[in-house]
Amino acid sequence: MKMGFRFDLLVLAVALLSTPALSDLVLTRVDRRVDLTSHIVRITSTLKVENTGKDSVSEVLLVFPERQAKNLAYLTALSSTGKGKAKTAAVNLPVKNVNSEGMPPALVAYSVSLPEGGLGKGESFTFDVSVVFTHSLQPFPEKITQADTQLLVFEESAYFLSPYAVKVQSLTVKLPHPRVESYTKLENTKIQGSEIKYGPYENLAPFSYSPIVVHFESNQPFVVARELVREIEVSHWGNVQVTENYDLVHGGSQIKGEFSRLDYQARPHIRGAAAFRNLIAKLPPRAHSVYYRDAIGNISTSHLWGDARKTELEIEPRYPMFGGWRTAFTIGYGLPLQDFLFKSGGKRFLNISFGSPISEIIIDTLIVKVVLPEGSRDISVSTPFPVKQWEETKFSHLDVVGRPVVALEKSKVVPEHDQYFQVYYKFNSISMLREPIMLISGFFFLFVACIVYVHADLSISKSSASYLAKVQWEEVQSVIQQVNNLINRCLTVHDKLDASLRDLSRTGDVQACKTARKQADGLLKELSKELKPLLSILQTSPQAVQILPKVEELVVKEKELQDKLMVKHTTVVECYEKKVSGREIENRIASQQNKITALRQEVDDLLDFIDEL
Amino acid sequence: MVKSMNRPFNSILFDSHLNHRHPLFPISWIHFSVLRFVTFLLVVYTMQAPKGIASPVPISWYPTLSVLMLAIGLVITASFFIYEATSSRRNRSLAKELFTGAVASIFLGFGSLFLLLSCGIYV
């Protein structure tokens, strides 16, 4: 195949260099499994390394061709103890990128540090390496029509590329369908169902490389987000709001020719097998207020259901995604604060996942922005993998200086990166009161404005007739209000007297009644004394001419009422002392009572009339 | 079940400006979602058990509190304006006006804050 040409050159270059083995390690067994069931290529290799030299070795090198290393998104090494499926304890091994001198320049090397003590003489050690590559499946043909199915090409080496000699190795390639267009047939190659097995190959020299190409059919949804901006806003009032802005593209074979909606809707599996229609996002449990919209508005083709462990959101973009088509939308949801914000030591920290909740998505550039409330200080971030970091400010609701934002950027993000990261910061709880105090002072400013307006004297001329008249009228009004107050107090005293009479009829306590009458007497005398100067003011004021007769009438009537009540009170008390029967008492005071009620009515009417002025 | 920790959870401070490869959570792509959840549980319950921070006022009270405080605030505002309208210039007392205004603005301020929170605008 034409494609193998470049790799042959590489093999030649590597063979010519013929570097000696870097150390005395030998890989006794390598089993590789390449998983092509999704558009993200995952290669899991189980390596058994043995130290055949004298010195203890503390690291193992893994190499990748530069072309492949460019697409490398995630690399992890786990050590596994126990044979076969009984893996009991898996310890993570630190891996770092190295530049080694004895290395051909077209290779990128990573070093796996072995656990403490390294590998002694004669010892062997087994560990698993998981590598994830993005954009490693090339669509071939690059343009297909709506009715065609998508064919992808995957290039790899049948021999494990390593700086050490390999004793026994095998390679299994797992495909999504049993249908393969073509694959490189080397010795010991067989195809079983949807798996292609290469190997076992024995006793290969270091840096041996045998390129293979697999051309297979895959209609898995090729979801690639060119850019994803995740904004996580923390509010101490009980909510973490996550807003995700997606710029999605279908990364598979581009569609050529026209798109027929009729064909697609009638037979979607035949005309449009390479397209995907929906995406599933797994949100944390207890997510609420989920929305899905784009620049046009809300998109209603979505479903949400949740249980105690997750909330699943299934969204359908406005059109099915064919190769090369793009769509942009926003997903937002709120999360309860206590699931994600914690306190430890003197600091608070936010513990939340880094990647996108959409399953099987490759993100070319992921930017996560964590917006912390105003007043947060000493912000630091801890992530399980390297990210680019910087700080910004965002102005949001009720902000004075703006909220601090920590922005993290990472490229080539795969679902394996969807791990928890933490943002630590210090926040004084009293600062939460800043928001209500801002609102309170806003309202208070309105009230103060009202007070100032009412108190302000905006008249231009202070000696004009109308101004003087207004001032006098206001004086009269205040005097009348005071008169009103006094009369009302007199009336309450009358009510108290009546109440004492009722008490008398209930308990028969004559003495208490008499003391009540004395008190009432005293009070009424005081009130009438206070009334006198007010009345004199009214008499002198010219503005009060109309109202003066009514007020005088009121005072006079009130006096009459007072006198009559007193008389009634004394008669009732005397009757009680003489132990006259109830009916007799009522008969004697009947006429008085009628007059009293009539007078009371008139007084009330006059009061109402004066109030209305 | 795969054991996932060999480092204390909260002593991790990653220097992202140094180009280290330092994956802390060994995750096989088959089990990553389960491992993620289990890791989180292990951290929360076995380590110092960091305490979750919640809002100072229970969220279910927000609508009730907002209605209550706004009602009281509006009643006091009404009494303020009635006092302004019915009192004459000489009888007005600035202290009473300011006091009524302050109390009304406190209730209205808190009421509007809880109104914003109960509408989903988490300020």
XYZ file of C-alpha atoms in Angstrom:
736
model
C 0.000 0.000 0.000
C 1.174 3.499 -0.727
C 0.726 4.491 2.853
C 3.291 2.064 4.096
C 5.998 3.855 2.152
C 6.735 6.429 4.804
C 6.944 3.810 7.476
C 9.394 1.788 5.493
C 11.634 4.819 5.449
C 11.312 5.097 9.180
C 12.214 1.460 9.605
C 15.256 1.973 7.460
C 16.342 5.040 9.395
C 15.912 3.281 12.680
C 17.719 0.175 11.520
C 20.613 2.254 10.204
C 21.083 4.002 13.476
C 21.299 0.632 15.246
C 21.707 2.056 18.686
C 22.713 -0.269 21.429
C 20.152 -1.202 24.078
C 19.730 1.626 26.563
C 20.010 -0.601 29.556
C 19.888 -4.221 30.401
C 16.150 -4.476 30.567
C 14.349 -6.999 28.467
C 10.629 -7.090 27.890
C 9.763 -10.705 28.334
C 6.133 -10.372 27.402
C 4.124 -7.621 25.752
C 0.387 -7.940 25.086
C -1.232 -5.029 23.320
C -4.903 -4.416 22.793
C -5.923 -1.640 20.454
C -9.537 -0.578 20.913
C -11.005 1.023 17.812
C -14.642 0.691 18.844
C -14.894 4.423 19.266
C -13.309 7.341 17.431
C -10.930 7.707 20.343
C -8.088 5.179 19.975
C -7.179 3.441 23.208
C -4.191 1.148 23.405
C -3.656 -0.920 26.537
C -0.359 -2.747 26.793
C 0.654 -5.197 29.464
C 4.422 -5.212 29.762
C 6.511 -7.679 31.721
C 9.996 -6.288 32.102
C 12.995 -8.232 33.402
C 16.348 -6.933 34.527
C 19.045 -9.044 32.958
C 21.911 -6.768 33.966
C 23.789 -6.333 37.210
C 22.591 -2.901 38.328
C 19.208 -2.042 39.708
C 17.055 -0.118 37.229
C 14.554 2.507 38.326
C 12.803 3.475 35.126
C 11.419 1.994 31.962
C 11.248 4.003 28.744
C 8.272 4.020 26.423
C 8.732 5.473 22.970
C 6.307 6.671 20.352
C 6.940 7.902 16.835
C 6.665 11.650 16.678
C 3.661 11.535 14.374
C 1.767 9.421 16.868
C 3.014 11.342 19.885
C 1.529 14.526 18.453
C -1.925 13.012 18.936
C -1.214 11.543 22.327
C -3.806 12.798 24.786
C -3.475 10.655 27.865
C -0.833 8.262 29.116
C -0.934 6.371 32.342
C 0.885 3.378 33.753
C -0.501 1.096 36.436
C 1.319 -1.686 38.115
C -0.717 -4.790 38.614
C 0.031 -7.469 41.150
C -1.575 -10.803 40.805
C -1.974 -12.975 37.814
C -4.528 -12.756 35.079
C -7.797 -11.278 36.206
C -7.010 -11.181 39.945
C -5.545 -7.681 39.997
C -5.605 -6.733 43.621
C -3.667 -3.550 44.100
C -2.948 -1.216 41.212
C -0.462 1.448 42.046
C -0.072 4.376 39.745
C 3.387 4.888 38.348
C 4.632 8.373 37.616
C 5.393 8.939 33.957
C 7.368 11.820 32.576
C 8.528 13.037 29.258
C 12.280 12.677 28.734
C 14.805 13.625 26.153
C 17.308 10.867 26.025
C 20.542 11.135 24.120
C 20.697 7.639 22.796
C 17.356 8.049 21.065
C 16.629 8.516 17.389
C 15.298 12.059 16.925
C 11.973 11.058 15.381
C 10.832 9.382 18.577
C 9.323 10.833 21.726
C 10.165 9.048 24.937
C 8.306 8.769 28.210
C 9.833 7.327 31.332
C 7.868 5.173 33.772
C 9.361 5.218 37.265
C 9.336 1.830 38.863
C 8.250 1.489 42.496
C 10.729 1.986 45.348
C 13.894 0.062 45.087
C 13.678 -0.234 41.349
C 14.133 -3.535 39.713
C 16.941 -5.592 41.115
C 19.109 -8.044 39.257
C 17.074 -10.829 37.789
C 13.761 -9.448 38.975
C 10.795 -8.940 36.741
C 7.879 -6.596 36.992
C 4.520 -6.380 35.230
C 2.645 -3.195 34.557
C -0.113 -1.881 32.305
C 0.236 1.131 30.102
C -2.900 2.902 28.828
C -2.488 5.357 26.008
C -5.251 7.405 24.441
C -4.853 9.048 21.056
C -7.103 11.636 19.441
C -7.562 12.212 15.705
C -5.671 8.998 14.928
C -8.296 7.504 12.689
C -8.123 8.962 9.202
C -11.306 8.818 7.178
C -10.587 7.173 3.811
C -12.303 8.077 1.495
C -12.251 11.574 2.856
C -15.520 12.579 1.303
C -18.578 10.366 1.194
C -22.133 10.854 0.131
C -25.089 10.662 2.439
C -25.731 7.018 1.634
C -22.177 5.796 2.103
C -20.800 4.305 5.210
C -17.727 5.703 6.897
C -14.418 3.910 6.411
C -11.446 4.713 8.586
C -7.771 3.935 8.373
C -5.646 3.117 11.362
C -1.857 2.804 11.206
C 0.185 1.076 13.864
C 3.200 -1.141 14.182
C 2.715 -4.860 14.677
C 5.970 -4.971 16.631
C 5.994 -3.005 19.877
C 8.352 -0.067 19.300
C 10.671 -0.105 22.262
C 14.310 0.599 23.099
C 14.496 -2.859 24.659
C 14.471 -6.302 23.100
C 11.138 -8.030 23.259
C 10.917 -11.758 23.777
C 7.261 -12.514 23.133
C 4.629 -10.096 21.976
C 1.177 -10.021 20.504
C -1.216 -7.395 19.221
C -5.019 -7.499 19.111
C -6.992 -4.916 17.208
C -10.646 -4.691 18.198
C -12.987 -3.210 15.622
C -16.570 -2.022 16.027
C -17.913 -4.303 13.278
C -16.738 -7.577 11.845
C -16.563 -5.896 8.440
C -13.015 -4.962 7.486
C -12.130 -3.462 4.123
C -8.531 -4.541 4.255
C -5.752 -5.097 6.707
C -2.064 -5.821 6.443
C -1.433 -9.531 6.486
C 1.826 -10.434 8.143
C 2.802 -13.853 9.383
C 0.691 -15.117 12.292
C -2.244 -12.910 11.442
C -5.784 -14.088 11.892
C -9.136 -12.422 12.092
C -11.757 -13.655 14.547
C -15.118 -11.901 14.433
C -14.359 -8.238 14.908
C -10.829 -8.773 16.259
C -7.615 -8.999 14.294
C -4.817 -10.805 16.072
C -1.167 -10.273 15.178
C 1.341 -12.510 16.792
C 2.786 -13.993 18.815
C 6.135 -12.694 17.582
C 9.283 -13.832 19.292
C 12.720 -12.446 19.955
C 12.643 -9.088 18.281
C 15.479 -6.574 18.440
C 14.996 -3.127 20.008
C 13.336 -0.505 17.811
C 11.864 -3.064 15.476
C 8.892 -1.747 13.659
C 6.528 -3.355 11.209
C 3.823 -1.036 9.967
C 0.307 -2.328 9.605
C -2.702 -0.550 8.245
C -6.298 -1.461 9.030
C -9.037 -0.070 6.838
C -12.366 -0.701 8.517
C -15.910 0.496 8.711
C -17.097 2.486 11.677
C -20.236 4.522 12.126
C -19.580 5.512 15.685
C -20.528 9.147 16.429
C -17.426 11.160 15.689
C -18.004 13.968 18.184
C -15.240 16.544 18.235
C -15.555 19.826 20.117
C -13.228 22.363 18.629
C -13.613 24.572 21.639
C -15.423 24.129 24.913
C -15.642 26.863 27.515
C -16.957 25.675 30.876
C -17.827 28.373 33.337
C -18.386 27.277 36.921
C -19.840 30.031 39.094
C -19.899 29.488 42.827
C -22.446 31.321 44.959
C -22.294 30.888 48.707
C -26.065 31.257 48.861
C -26.354 27.629 47.819
C -25.685 27.061 44.131
C -22.901 26.140 41.723
C -23.917 27.174 38.220
C -22.154 25.439 35.339
C -22.471 26.884 31.832
C -20.857 25.001 28.939
C -20.467 26.571 25.494
C -19.794 23.966 22.822
C -18.485 24.385 19.303
C -19.010 20.911 17.899
C -17.982 19.395 14.579
C -18.395 15.926 13.120
C -14.816 14.809 12.690
C -15.320 11.916 10.322
C -15.571 11.693 6.525
C -16.933 14.891 5.089
C -20.227 14.711 3.310
C -20.225 15.519 -0.414
C -23.155 15.989 -2.681
C -26.478 17.098 -1.354
C -28.288 16.255 1.820
C -31.759 14.858 1.276
C -33.922 15.299 4.330
C -36.547 13.034 2.854
C -34.156 10.130 2.430
C -32.732 10.717 5.848
C -36.044 10.748 7.630
C -37.450 7.799 5.692
C -34.495 5.469 6.197
C -31.993 6.968 8.601
C -29.883 3.848 8.920
C -29.326 3.514 5.208
C -29.154 7.154 4.213
C -27.184 8.713 6.981
C -25.510 5.895 8.833
C -22.399 7.987 9.376
C -24.314 10.809 10.998
C -25.198 11.146 14.624
C -28.389 12.583 15.873
C -28.104 12.873 19.632
C -25.614 13.248 22.416
C -25.870 11.972 25.956
C -24.471 13.990 28.836
C -24.142 12.568 32.320
C -24.548 15.381 34.806
C -23.945 15.041 38.552
C -26.949 13.956 40.649
C -29.323 16.638 41.896
C -28.613 18.928 38.979
C -31.453 21.409 38.540
C -32.501 24.209 36.212
C -30.966 22.502 33.179
C -31.208 24.465 29.958
C -30.100 23.791 26.387
C -30.018 26.687 23.979
C -28.036 28.240 21.203
C -27.725 31.635 19.555
C -31.243 31.348 18.118
C -32.951 30.439 21.352
C -34.058 27.440 23.359
C -33.763 24.009 21.763
C -36.611 21.863 22.923
C -35.396 18.492 21.611
C -33.918 17.258 24.825
C -34.788 14.792 27.555
C -33.737 14.783 31.148
C -34.057 12.074 33.721
C -32.197 11.546 36.919
C -31.675 9.224 39.803
C -29.596 9.276 42.961
C -26.302 8.750 41.160
C -26.497 10.817 38.017
C -28.728 13.027 35.957
C -28.828 12.089 32.282
C -29.451 14.675 29.639
C -30.034 13.570 26.071
C -29.838 16.407 23.581
C -30.530 16.527 19.867
C -28.978 19.358 17.895
C -31.234 21.196 15.493
C -30.086 19.012 12.588
C -28.352 15.632 12.339
C -24.603 15.977 12.254
C -22.984 14.759 9.058
C -19.273 14.770 8.359
C -17.792 18.234 8.425
C -20.959 19.892 9.768
C -20.706 22.171 12.777
C -23.044 23.213 15.517
C -22.697 25.463 18.522
C -24.864 25.383 21.616
C -24.866 26.066 25.335
C -25.819 23.724 28.156
C -26.303 25.080 31.632
C -27.259 23.532 34.933
C -27.168 24.291 38.630
C -25.750 22.047 41.305
C -26.309 22.070 45.076
C -23.468 23.774 46.867
C -22.871 21.250 49.625
C -21.962 18.520 47.141
C -19.074 20.499 45.730
C -17.793 23.081 48.206
C -15.921 21.939 51.293
C -14.051 23.396 54.212
C -10.710 22.026 55.295
C -8.155 23.762 57.431
C -8.809 27.462 57.169
C -9.619 27.276 53.486
C -12.607 26.409 51.403
C -12.232 24.332 48.285
C -14.367 23.519 45.309
C -14.123 19.906 44.153
C -15.601 19.478 40.709
C -14.958 17.504 37.521
C -12.754 18.965 34.841
C -13.990 17.573 31.553
C -17.242 17.632 29.674
C -20.160 15.457 30.819
C -20.866 14.386 27.231
C -19.727 10.822 26.667
C -17.037 9.956 24.089
C -16.151 13.482 23.074
C -12.764 14.768 21.996
C -12.169 18.375 22.938
C -9.440 20.184 21.040
C -9.298 23.121 23.443
C -10.969 23.036 26.826
C -11.104 26.178 28.935
C -12.515 25.846 32.430
C -13.263 29.106 34.230
C -14.044 28.975 37.925
C -15.768 32.151 39.129
C -15.467 32.627 42.871
C -17.567 35.053 44.926
C -16.319 38.571 45.539
C -14.013 38.743 48.495
C -12.206 35.428 47.856
C -8.465 35.575 48.455
C -5.437 33.291 48.252
C -6.724 31.280 45.320
C -4.798 28.157 44.326
C -5.640 25.277 42.013
C -4.700 21.627 42.173
C -5.243 19.449 39.086
C -4.251 15.842 38.425
C -2.562 16.756 35.106
C -0.771 19.831 33.774
C -2.925 22.742 32.624
C -2.276 26.313 31.567
C -3.618 28.720 34.180
C -4.380 32.446 34.415
C -6.667 34.833 36.316
C -9.405 37.174 35.181
C -12.234 39.240 36.668
C -15.923 38.928 35.960
C -18.644 41.435 36.795
C -21.865 39.749 37.747
C -24.911 40.490 39.961
C -24.400 42.985 42.787
C -20.671 43.302 42.190
C -18.526 46.229 43.162
C -14.968 45.198 42.309
C -15.743 42.072 40.289
C -15.397 38.368 40.999
C -12.018 36.622 40.715
C -11.919 34.015 37.941
C -9.348 31.228 37.625
C -9.092 30.014 34.040
C -7.548 26.643 33.192
C -6.804 25.598 29.621
C -5.933 22.206 28.258
C -5.736 20.877 24.725
C -6.560 17.388 23.461
C -8.974 16.438 26.221
C -10.488 12.956 26.226
C -12.995 11.388 28.646
C -10.110 10.014 30.710
C -9.401 13.602 31.716
C -12.811 13.940 33.345
C -11.359 13.805 36.841
C -11.922 15.947 39.891
C -9.810 19.021 40.463
C -9.796 21.415 43.399
C -9.720 25.181 43.738
C -8.695 26.418 47.180
C -9.504 29.889 48.477
C -10.161 31.843 51.660
C -13.437 33.598 52.267
C -14.703 35.465 55.287
C -18.316 34.524 56.029
C -19.141 38.094 57.033
C -18.518 39.124 53.435
C -21.742 37.372 52.531
C -23.607 40.250 54.180
C -22.227 42.643 51.596
C -25.041 41.849 49.197
C -28.020 42.432 51.513
C -26.350 45.561 52.884
C -26.035 46.897 49.370
C -29.756 46.351 48.775
C -30.690 47.824 52.163
C -28.674 50.948 51.544
C -30.316 51.293 48.150
C -33.780 51.279 49.676
C -32.677 53.563 52.516
C -31.433 56.060 49.985
C -34.943 56.150 48.512
C -36.469 56.828 51.913
C -33.970 59.565 52.663
C -34.793 61.137 49.331
C -38.474 61.146 50.309
C -37.711 62.739 53.656
C -35.583 65.406 52.045
C -38.295 66.147 49.524
C -40.947 66.522 52.182
C -38.804 68.696 54.375
C -37.543 70.880 51.602
C -39.024 74.333 51.333
C -38.935 75.171 47.663
C -40.947 78.348 47.641
C -39.223 81.278 46.013
C -40.731 84.172 47.901
C -41.072 83.926 51.619
C -43.255 86.985 52.059
C -45.935 86.547 49.432
C -49.503 86.346 50.587
C -50.088 82.814 49.402
C -46.958 81.554 51.140
C -47.962 83.192 54.396
C -51.448 81.807 54.076
C -50.020 78.332 53.523
C -47.850 78.610 56.593
C -50.775 79.690 58.708
C -52.968 76.939 57.393
C -50.308 74.391 58.322
C -50.222 75.780 61.824
C -53.965 75.529 62.102
C -53.774 71.964 60.876
C -51.262 71.000 63.512
C -53.353 72.624 66.251
C -56.437 70.799 65.075
C -54.503 67.549 65.097
C -53.517 68.163 68.657
C -57.120 68.974 69.587
C -58.133 65.762 67.905
C -55.628 63.833 69.947
C -56.875 65.351 73.171
C -60.517 64.678 72.401
C -59.649 61.099 71.555
C -57.936 60.738 74.867
C -61.023 62.115 76.611
C -63.113 59.569 74.827
C -60.849 56.774 75.988
C -61.277 58.011 79.541
C -65.058 57.846 79.051
C -64.671 54.312 77.795
C -62.675 53.425 80.857
C -65.442 54.774 83.054
C -67.979 52.639 81.251
C -65.733 49.670 81.650
C -65.486 50.280 85.381
C -69.274 50.334 85.579
C -69.423 46.994 83.833
C -66.833 45.636 86.218
C -68.983 46.837 89.067
C -71.994 44.988 87.763
C -69.845 41.851 87.512
C -67.849 41.935 90.697
C -69.741 44.334 92.938
C -66.577 46.106 94.051
C -67.781 49.598 94.831
C -64.484 50.879 96.121
C -62.630 50.105 92.892
C -65.337 51.864 90.977
C -64.989 54.965 93.072
C -61.218 55.064 92.609
C -61.668 54.667 88.873
C -64.004 57.608 88.870
C -61.543 59.724 90.767
C -58.784 58.853 88.278
C -61.014 59.649 85.367
C -61.915 62.930 86.925
C -58.288 63.897 87.323
C -57.400 62.943 83.772
C -60.295 64.828 82.284
C -59.372 67.961 84.192
C -55.809 67.756 82.834
C -57.000 67.271 79.298
C -59.329 70.234 79.462
C -56.449 72.353 80.736
C -54.387 71.351 77.715
C -57.258 72.133 75.409
C -57.535 75.759 76.518
C -54.310 77.173 74.961
C -54.986 75.310 71.718
C -58.421 76.834 71.506
C -57.000 80.295 72.077
C -54.514 79.804 69.194
C -57.342 78.803 66.936
C -59.348 81.833 67.934
C -56.541 84.191 66.999
C -55.611 82.587 63.683
C -57.372 84.033 60.611
C -57.220 80.810 58.608
C -59.223 78.940 61.219
C -62.298 81.074 60.840
C -64.263 78.375 59.110
C -63.300 75.565 61.361
C -63.407 77.367 64.696
C -67.177 77.065 65.320
C -67.067 73.351 64.651
C -64.157 72.865 67.035
C -65.820 74.906 69.746
C -69.017 72.929 69.284
C -66.974 69.743 69.625
C -65.389 70.886 72.854
C -68.704 71.960 74.318
C -70.425 68.719 73.396
C -67.570 66.744 74.834
C -67.903 68.656 78.091
C -71.614 67.869 78.232
C -70.887 64.235 77.600
C -68.356 64.261 80.379
C -70.801 65.757 82.861
C -73.578 63.370 81.955
C -71.287 60.390 82.275
C -70.147 61.528 85.682
C -73.753 61.891 86.846
C -74.622 58.477 85.565
C -71.627 56.979 87.256
C -72.474 58.477 90.629
C -76.083 57.348 90.440
C -75.105 53.828 89.621
C -72.600 53.674 92.446
C -75.129 55.024 94.948
C -77.684 52.528 93.807
C -75.203 49.725 94.323
C -74.456 50.983 97.800
C -78.123 50.955 98.576
C -78.397 47.524 97.052
C -81.087 48.459 94.641
C -81.932 45.792 92.094
C -80.462 45.872 88.589
C -83.683 46.669 86.861
C -84.303 49.678 89.041
C -80.885 51.060 88.225
C -81.511 50.687 84.581
C -84.804 52.460 84.778
C -83.258 55.396 86.594
C -80.467 55.938 84.209
C -82.406 55.068 81.071
C -83.030 58.628 79.998
C -79.497 59.655 80.845
C -78.189 56.764 78.829
C -80.146 57.789 75.758
C -78.837 61.304 75.902
C -75.311 60.012 76.415
C -75.448 57.791 73.378
C -76.851 60.607 71.251
C -74.161 62.985 72.377
C -71.497 60.410 71.740
C -72.744 59.977 68.196
C -72.602 63.701 67.566
C -69.087 63.947 68.944
C -67.956 61.148 66.670
C -69.545 62.821 63.650
C -67.819 66.080 64.407
C -64.507 64.330 64.812
C -64.898 62.662 61.409
C -65.779 65.967 59.833
C -62.718 67.646 61.232
C -60.519 64.730 60.182
C -61.563 65.108 56.601
C -60.299 68.637 56.391
C -12.306 -3.093 43.340
C -9.190 -1.199 42.430
C -7.641 0.777 45.265
C -7.046 4.247 44.079
C -5.116 6.270 46.649
C -1.481 6.334 47.535
C -1.351 10.004 48.419
C -3.396 12.048 50.847
C -6.088 13.832 48.996
C -5.557 17.352 50.136
C -1.794 17.492 50.118
C -1.744 17.612 46.366
C -0.535 20.898 45.026
C 0.320 20.526 41.408
C 2.860 22.856 39.877
C 1.329 23.274 36.523
C 4.086 25.495 35.248
C 6.552 22.616 35.470
C 6.102 20.154 32.692
C 5.555 17.049 34.805
C 3.374 14.183 33.946
C 1.818 13.339 37.256
C -1.455 11.476 37.009
C -2.694 10.909 40.521
C -5.788 8.854 39.843
C -5.091 5.647 38.027
C -8.091 5.253 35.821
C -8.733 2.519 33.403
C -11.020 3.804 30.770
C -13.489 1.030 31.339
C -14.144 1.836 34.978
C -13.349 5.526 35.100
C -16.768 6.763 36.060
C -17.151 4.225 38.865
C -13.619 4.876 40.070
C -14.222 8.578 40.058
C -17.251 8.207 42.300
C -15.514 5.725 44.606
C -12.439 7.915 44.827
C -14.552 10.825 45.820
C -16.338 8.793 48.479
C -13.049 7.464 49.830
C -11.706 10.972 50.053
C -14.740 12.361 51.743
C -15.246 9.611 54.254
C -11.810 8.221 55.022
C -9.551 11.243 54.992
C -10.223 14.305 57.101
C -13.809 14.127 55.883
C -13.989 17.719 54.643
C -17.294 19.203 55.627
C -19.650 20.378 52.938
C -20.477 24.070 53.092
C -24.111 24.940 52.632
C -25.989 28.201 52.552
C -26.512 29.935 55.929
C -30.272 29.873 55.371
C -31.895 26.610 54.183
C -32.776 26.968 50.525
C -36.322 25.694 51.008
C -37.051 28.743 53.153
C -36.136 31.289 50.479
C -39.613 31.871 48.978
C -41.361 32.000 52.367
C -38.773 34.336 53.820
C -38.916 36.619 50.846
C -42.722 36.947 50.946
C -42.712 37.495 54.705
C -39.966 40.093 54.722
C -41.335 41.956 51.733
C -44.793 42.049 53.290
C -43.489 43.431 56.562
C -41.280 45.881 54.716
C -44.149 47.130 52.582
C -46.387 47.556 55.625
C -43.733 49.653 57.330
C -43.222 51.627 54.112
C -46.944 52.296 54.041
C -46.880 53.548 57.599
C -43.932 55.792 56.701
C -45.808 57.365 53.835
C -48.992 57.737 55.878
C -47.004 59.564 58.522
C -45.528 61.812 55.873
C -48.891 62.607 54.382
C -50.896 63.241 57.523
C -48.421 65.027 59.742
C -48.097 68.769 59.428
C -44.775 70.491 59.108
C -44.540 71.425 62.747
C -45.459 68.061 64.159
C -43.069 66.025 62.074
C -40.206 64.400 63.921
C -37.102 63.594 61.880
C -36.039 60.836 64.223
C -39.292 58.959 63.773
C -39.089 59.323 59.995
C -35.521 58.098 59.800
C -36.187 55.212 62.118
C -39.222 54.081 60.182
C -37.291 54.434 56.920
C -34.361 52.424 58.271
C -36.498 49.566 59.546
C -38.477 49.490 56.322
C -35.320 49.459 54.203
C -33.826 46.584 56.233
C -36.894 44.441 55.676
C -37.209 45.432 52.043
C -33.497 44.787 51.462
C -33.555 41.285 52.888
C -36.886 40.569 51.247
C -35.583 41.538 47.819
C -32.394 39.508 48.373
C -34.418 36.398 49.149
C -36.689 37.184 46.231
C -33.703 37.216 43.876
C -32.390 33.971 45.358
C -35.711 32.190 45.158
C -36.043 33.178 41.487
C -32.789 31.410 40.744
C -30.552 34.467 40.453
C -27.972 33.301 42.946
C -26.257 36.595 43.635
